[in-house]
PDB file of C-alpha atoms in Angstrom:
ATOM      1  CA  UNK A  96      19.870 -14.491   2.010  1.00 89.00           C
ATOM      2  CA  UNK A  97      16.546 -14.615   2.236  1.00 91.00           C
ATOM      3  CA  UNK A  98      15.945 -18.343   1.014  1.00 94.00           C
ATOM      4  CA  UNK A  99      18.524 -18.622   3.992  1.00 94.00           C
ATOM      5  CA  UNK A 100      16.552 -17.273   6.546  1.00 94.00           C
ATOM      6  CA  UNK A 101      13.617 -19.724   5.550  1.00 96.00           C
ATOM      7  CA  UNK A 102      11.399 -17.237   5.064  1.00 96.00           C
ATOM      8  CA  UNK A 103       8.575 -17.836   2.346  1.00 97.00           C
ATOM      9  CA  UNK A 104       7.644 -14.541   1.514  1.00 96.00           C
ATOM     10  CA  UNK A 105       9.252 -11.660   0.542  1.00 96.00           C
ATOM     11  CA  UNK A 106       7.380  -7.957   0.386  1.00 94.00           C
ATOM     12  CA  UNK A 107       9.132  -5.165  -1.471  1.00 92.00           C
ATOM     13  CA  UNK A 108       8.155  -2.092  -3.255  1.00 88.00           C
ATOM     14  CA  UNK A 109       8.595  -0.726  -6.513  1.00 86.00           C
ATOM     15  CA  UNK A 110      10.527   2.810  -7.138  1.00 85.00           C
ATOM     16  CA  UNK A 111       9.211   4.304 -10.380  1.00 82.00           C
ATOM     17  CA  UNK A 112      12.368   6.237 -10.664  1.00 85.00           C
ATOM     18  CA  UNK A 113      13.964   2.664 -11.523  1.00 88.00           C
ATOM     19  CA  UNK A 114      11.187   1.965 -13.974  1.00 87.00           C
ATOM     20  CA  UNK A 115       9.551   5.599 -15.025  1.00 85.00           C
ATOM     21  CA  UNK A 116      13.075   7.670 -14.062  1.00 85.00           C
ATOM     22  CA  UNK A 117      11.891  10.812 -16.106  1.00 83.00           C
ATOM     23  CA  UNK A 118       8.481  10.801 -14.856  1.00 76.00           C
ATOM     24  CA  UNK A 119       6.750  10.796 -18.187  1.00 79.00           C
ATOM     25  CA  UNK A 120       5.060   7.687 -18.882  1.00 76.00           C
ATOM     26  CA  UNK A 121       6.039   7.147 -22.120  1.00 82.00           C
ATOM     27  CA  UNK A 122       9.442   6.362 -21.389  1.00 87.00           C
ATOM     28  CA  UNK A 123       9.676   3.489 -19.814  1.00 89.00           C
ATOM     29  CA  UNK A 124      12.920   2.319 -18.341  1.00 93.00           C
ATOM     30  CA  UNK A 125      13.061  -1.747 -19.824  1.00 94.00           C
ATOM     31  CA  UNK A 126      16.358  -2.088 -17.688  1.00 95.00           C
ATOM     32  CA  UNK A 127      13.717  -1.305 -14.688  1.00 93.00           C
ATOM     33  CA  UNK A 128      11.216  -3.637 -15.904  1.00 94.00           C
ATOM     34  CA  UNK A 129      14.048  -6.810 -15.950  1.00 96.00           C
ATOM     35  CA  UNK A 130      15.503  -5.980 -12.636  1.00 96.00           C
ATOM     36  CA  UNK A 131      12.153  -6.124 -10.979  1.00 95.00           C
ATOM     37  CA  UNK A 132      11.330  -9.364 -13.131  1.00 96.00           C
ATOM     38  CA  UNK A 133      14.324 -10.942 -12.254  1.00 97.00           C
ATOM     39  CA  UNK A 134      13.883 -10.587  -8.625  1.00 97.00           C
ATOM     40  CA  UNK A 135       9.973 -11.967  -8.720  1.00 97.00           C
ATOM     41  CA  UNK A 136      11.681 -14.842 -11.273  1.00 97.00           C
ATOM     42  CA  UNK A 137      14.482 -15.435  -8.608  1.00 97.00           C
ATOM     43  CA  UNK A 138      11.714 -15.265  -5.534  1.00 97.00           C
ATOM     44  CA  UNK A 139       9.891 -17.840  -7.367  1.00 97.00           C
ATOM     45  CA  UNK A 140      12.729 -20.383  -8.060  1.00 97.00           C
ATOM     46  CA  UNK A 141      13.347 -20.523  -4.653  1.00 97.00           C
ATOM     47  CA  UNK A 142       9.757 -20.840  -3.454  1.00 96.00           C
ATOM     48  CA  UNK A 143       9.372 -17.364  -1.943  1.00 97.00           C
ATOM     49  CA  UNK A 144       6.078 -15.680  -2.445  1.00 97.00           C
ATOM     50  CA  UNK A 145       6.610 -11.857  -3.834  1.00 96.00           C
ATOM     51  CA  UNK A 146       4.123  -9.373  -2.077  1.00 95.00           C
ATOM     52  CA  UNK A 147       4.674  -6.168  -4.026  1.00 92.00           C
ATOM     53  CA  UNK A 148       4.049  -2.898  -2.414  1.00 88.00           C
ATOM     54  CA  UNK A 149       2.815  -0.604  -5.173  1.00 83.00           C
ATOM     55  CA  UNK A 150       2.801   2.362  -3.574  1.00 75.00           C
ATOM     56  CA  UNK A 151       5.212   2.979  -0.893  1.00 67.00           C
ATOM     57  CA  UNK A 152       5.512   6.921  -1.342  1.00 66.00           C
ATOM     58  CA  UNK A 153       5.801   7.647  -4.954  1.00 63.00           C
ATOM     59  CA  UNK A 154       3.851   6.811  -7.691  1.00 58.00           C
ATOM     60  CA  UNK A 155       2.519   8.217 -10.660  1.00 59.00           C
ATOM     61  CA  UNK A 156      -0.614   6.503 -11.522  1.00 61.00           C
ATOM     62  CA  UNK A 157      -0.014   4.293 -14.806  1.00 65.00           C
ATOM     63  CA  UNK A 158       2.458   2.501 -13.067  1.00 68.00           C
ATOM     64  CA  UNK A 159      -0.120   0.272 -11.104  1.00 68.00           C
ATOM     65  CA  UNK A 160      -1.273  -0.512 -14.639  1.00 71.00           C
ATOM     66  CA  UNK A 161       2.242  -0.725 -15.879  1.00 82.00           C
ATOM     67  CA  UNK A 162       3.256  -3.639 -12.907  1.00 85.00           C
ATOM     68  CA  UNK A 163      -0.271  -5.424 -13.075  1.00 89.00           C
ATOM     69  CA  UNK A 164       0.349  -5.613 -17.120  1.00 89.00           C
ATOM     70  CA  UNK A 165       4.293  -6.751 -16.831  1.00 91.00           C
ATOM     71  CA  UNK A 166       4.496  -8.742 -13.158  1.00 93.00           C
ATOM     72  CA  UNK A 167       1.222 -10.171 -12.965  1.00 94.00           C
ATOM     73  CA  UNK A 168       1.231 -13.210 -14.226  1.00 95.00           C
ATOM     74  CA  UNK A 169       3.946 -14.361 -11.570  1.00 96.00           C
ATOM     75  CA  UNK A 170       3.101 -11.606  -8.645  1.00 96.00           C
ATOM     76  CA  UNK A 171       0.256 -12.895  -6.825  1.00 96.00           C
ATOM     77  CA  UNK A 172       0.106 -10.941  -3.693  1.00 96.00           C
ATOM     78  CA  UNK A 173      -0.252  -7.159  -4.060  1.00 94.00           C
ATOM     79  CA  UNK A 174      -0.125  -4.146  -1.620  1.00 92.00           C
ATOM     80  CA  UNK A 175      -1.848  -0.830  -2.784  1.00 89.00           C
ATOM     81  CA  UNK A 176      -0.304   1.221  -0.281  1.00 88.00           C
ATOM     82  CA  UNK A 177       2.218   1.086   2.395  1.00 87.00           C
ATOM     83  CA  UNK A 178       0.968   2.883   6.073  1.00 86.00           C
ATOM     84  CA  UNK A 179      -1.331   5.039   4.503  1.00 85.00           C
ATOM     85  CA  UNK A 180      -2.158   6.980   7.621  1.00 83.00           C
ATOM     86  CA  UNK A 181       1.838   7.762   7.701  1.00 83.00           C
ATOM     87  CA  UNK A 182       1.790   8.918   4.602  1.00 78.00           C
ATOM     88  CA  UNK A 183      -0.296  11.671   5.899  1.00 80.00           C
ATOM     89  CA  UNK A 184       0.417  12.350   8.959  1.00 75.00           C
ATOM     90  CA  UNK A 185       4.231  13.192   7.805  1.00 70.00           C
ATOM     91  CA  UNK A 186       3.377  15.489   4.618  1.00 58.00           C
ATOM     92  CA  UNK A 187       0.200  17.141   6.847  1.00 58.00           C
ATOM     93  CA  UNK A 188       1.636  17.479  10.547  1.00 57.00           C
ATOM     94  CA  UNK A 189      -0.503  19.407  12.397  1.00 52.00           C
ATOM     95  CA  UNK A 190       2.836  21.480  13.337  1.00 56.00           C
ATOM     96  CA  UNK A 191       3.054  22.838  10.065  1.00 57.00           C
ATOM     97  CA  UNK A 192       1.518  26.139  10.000  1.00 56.00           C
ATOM     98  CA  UNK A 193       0.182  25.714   6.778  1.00 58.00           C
ATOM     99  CA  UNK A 194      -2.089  22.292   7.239  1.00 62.00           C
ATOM    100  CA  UNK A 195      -4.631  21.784   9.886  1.00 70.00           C
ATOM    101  CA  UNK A 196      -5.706  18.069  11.275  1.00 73.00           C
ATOM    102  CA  UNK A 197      -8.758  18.695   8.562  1.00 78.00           C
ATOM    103  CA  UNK A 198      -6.073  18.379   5.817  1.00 79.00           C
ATOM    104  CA  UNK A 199      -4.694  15.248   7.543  1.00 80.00           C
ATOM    105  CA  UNK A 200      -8.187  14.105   7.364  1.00 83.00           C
ATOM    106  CA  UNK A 201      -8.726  14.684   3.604  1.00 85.00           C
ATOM    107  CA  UNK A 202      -5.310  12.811   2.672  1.00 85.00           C
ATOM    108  CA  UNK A 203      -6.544   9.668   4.287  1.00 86.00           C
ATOM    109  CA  UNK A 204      -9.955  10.072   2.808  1.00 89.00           C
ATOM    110  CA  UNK A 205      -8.374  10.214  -0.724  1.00 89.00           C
ATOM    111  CA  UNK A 206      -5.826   7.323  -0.326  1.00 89.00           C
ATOM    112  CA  UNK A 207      -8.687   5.216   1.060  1.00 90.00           C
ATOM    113  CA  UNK A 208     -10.575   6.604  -2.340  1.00 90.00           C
ATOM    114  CA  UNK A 209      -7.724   5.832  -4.452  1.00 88.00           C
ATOM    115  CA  UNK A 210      -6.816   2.138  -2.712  1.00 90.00           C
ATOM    116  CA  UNK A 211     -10.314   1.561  -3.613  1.00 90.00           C
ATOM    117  CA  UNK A 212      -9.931   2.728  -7.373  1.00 89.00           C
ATOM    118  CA  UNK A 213      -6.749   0.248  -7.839  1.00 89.00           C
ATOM    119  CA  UNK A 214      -8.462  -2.586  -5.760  1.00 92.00           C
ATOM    120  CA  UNK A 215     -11.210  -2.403  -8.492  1.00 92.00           C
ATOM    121  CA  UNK A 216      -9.517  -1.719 -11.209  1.00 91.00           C
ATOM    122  CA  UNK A 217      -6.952  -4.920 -10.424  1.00 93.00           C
ATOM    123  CA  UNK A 218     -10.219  -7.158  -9.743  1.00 94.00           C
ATOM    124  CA  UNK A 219     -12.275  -5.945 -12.925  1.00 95.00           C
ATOM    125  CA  UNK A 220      -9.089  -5.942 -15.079  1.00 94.00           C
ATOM    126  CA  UNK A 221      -6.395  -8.406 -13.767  1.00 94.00           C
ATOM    127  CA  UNK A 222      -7.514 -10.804 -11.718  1.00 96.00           C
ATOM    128  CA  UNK A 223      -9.644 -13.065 -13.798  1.00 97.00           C
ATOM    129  CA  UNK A 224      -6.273 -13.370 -15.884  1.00 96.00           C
ATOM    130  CA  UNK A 225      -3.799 -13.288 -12.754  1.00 96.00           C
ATOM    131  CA  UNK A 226      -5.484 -15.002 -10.339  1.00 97.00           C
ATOM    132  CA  UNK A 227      -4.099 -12.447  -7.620  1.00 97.00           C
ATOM    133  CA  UNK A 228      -5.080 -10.831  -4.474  1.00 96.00           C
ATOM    134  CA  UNK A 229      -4.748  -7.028  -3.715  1.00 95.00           C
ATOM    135  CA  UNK A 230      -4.932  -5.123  -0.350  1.00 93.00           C
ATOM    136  CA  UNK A 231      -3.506  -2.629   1.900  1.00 93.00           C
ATOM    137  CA  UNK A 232      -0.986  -2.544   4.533  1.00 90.00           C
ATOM    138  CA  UNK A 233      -2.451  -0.397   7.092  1.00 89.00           C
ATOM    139  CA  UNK A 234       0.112   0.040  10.112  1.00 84.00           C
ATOM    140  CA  UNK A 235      -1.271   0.564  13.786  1.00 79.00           C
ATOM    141  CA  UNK A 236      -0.226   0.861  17.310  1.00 78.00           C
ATOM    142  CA  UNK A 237      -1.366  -0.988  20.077  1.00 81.00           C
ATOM    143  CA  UNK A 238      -2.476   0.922  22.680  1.00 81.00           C
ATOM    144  CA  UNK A 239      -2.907  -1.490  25.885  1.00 86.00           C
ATOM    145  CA  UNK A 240      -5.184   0.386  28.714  1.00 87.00           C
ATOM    146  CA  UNK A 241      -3.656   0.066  32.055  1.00 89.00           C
ATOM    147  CA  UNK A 242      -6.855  -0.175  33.636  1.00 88.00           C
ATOM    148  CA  UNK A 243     -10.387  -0.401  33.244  1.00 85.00           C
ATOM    149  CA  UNK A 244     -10.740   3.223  33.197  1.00 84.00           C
ATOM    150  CA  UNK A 245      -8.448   3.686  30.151  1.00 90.00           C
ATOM    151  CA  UNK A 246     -10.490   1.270  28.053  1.00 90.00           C
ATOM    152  CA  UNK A 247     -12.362   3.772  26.019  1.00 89.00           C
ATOM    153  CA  UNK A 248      -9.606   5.983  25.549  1.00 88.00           C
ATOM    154  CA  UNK A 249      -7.631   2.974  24.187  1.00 88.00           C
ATOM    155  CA  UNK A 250     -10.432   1.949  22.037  1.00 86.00           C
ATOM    156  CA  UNK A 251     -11.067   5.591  20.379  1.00 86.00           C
ATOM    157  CA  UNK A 252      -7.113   5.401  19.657  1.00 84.00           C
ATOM    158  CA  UNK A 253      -7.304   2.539  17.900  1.00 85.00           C
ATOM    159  CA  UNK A 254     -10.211   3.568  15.974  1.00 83.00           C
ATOM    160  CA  UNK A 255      -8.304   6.220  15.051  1.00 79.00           C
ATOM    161  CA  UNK A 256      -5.167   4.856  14.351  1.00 79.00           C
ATOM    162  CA  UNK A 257      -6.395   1.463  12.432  1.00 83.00           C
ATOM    163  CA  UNK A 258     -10.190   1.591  12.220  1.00 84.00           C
ATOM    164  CA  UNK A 259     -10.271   4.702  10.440  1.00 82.00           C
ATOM    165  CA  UNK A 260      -8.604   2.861   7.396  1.00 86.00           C
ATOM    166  CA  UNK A 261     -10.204  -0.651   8.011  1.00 87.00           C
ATOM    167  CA  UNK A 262     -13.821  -0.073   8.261  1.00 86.00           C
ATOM    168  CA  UNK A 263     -14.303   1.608   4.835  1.00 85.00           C
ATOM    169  CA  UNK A 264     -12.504  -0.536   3.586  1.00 83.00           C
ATOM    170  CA  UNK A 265     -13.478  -3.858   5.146  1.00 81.00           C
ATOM    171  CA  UNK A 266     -16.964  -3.617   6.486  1.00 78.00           C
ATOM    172  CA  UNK A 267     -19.802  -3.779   4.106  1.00 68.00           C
ATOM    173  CA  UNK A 268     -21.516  -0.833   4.548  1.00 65.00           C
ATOM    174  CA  UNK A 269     -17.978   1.155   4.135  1.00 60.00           C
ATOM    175  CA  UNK A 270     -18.587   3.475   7.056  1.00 66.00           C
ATOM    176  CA  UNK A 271     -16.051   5.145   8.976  1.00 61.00           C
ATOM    177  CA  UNK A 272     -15.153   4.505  12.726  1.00 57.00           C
TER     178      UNK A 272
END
């Protein structure tokens, strides 16, 4: 279907319950492992480009080794994680009484601390081999000022809502917004 639709690439993520389904890293799920290979195989036969999504809400952490170690070689595009800022905002709401916007805060600090970790980790371990890239998928609204008035307002949102993620990540000096 999707060779039909003429697209040329194709992102999914991986479920470690399909490939880790106890949890404990020693038993790994081989019957995981093929399915996963088999789609990236059948992606590449039909000249689609697999962009896999490492983390996309569960994930213990040897399975970024685990993928980079079995998919590599044929996965060329990687995704740390998907809509970080998501990620926290759901499991820290400020409407739960138990979590303030400072622990919202602190989850996006570690999962830019973290997609740093794999991003280096992939480039001082993989990618010499793999000839790969890794990044982030970072989600965002627009928020389009009505007027000239609303221009800052619309430019502190976005800072929020994108920069905050971007800048350490992107800029040199690794700031945030």
């Amino acid at each position: 279907m999707v060779k039909e639709l003429g697209a040329k690439v194709y992102r999914f993520s991986l479920s470690w319950p399909r490939i880790i389904p106890t949890g404990i890293v020693s038993n790994v799920n081989n019957a995981g492992i093929q399915y996963y290979s088999d789609l990236i195989d059948e992606l590449l036969l039909n000249d689609i480009t697999p962009v896999v999504t490492i983390y996309h809400w569960d994930l213990p952490q040897r399975l970024q080794e685990m993928v980079f170690e079995h998919f590599g070689d044929r996965v060329k595009i990687w995704t740390t994680f998907n809509k970080p800022r998501l990620v926290c905002k759901i499991d820290f709401d400020e409407e739960h009484q138990y979590f303030s916007p400072l622990s919202i805060y602190h989850c996006c600090h570690n999962i830019i601390k973290a997609h740093a970790e794999a991003y280096h980790m992939y480039k001082k371990d993989f990618q010499h081999t793999q000839h790969g890239k890794i990044g982030i998928s970072i989600d965002s609204l627009w928020l389009e000022p009505e007027d000239d008035e609303d221009k800052e307002a619309s430019e502190v949102d976005m800072q929020l809502y994108f920069g905050w993620f971007a800048h350490p990540i992107f800029s040199t000096i690794g700031n945030y917004s």
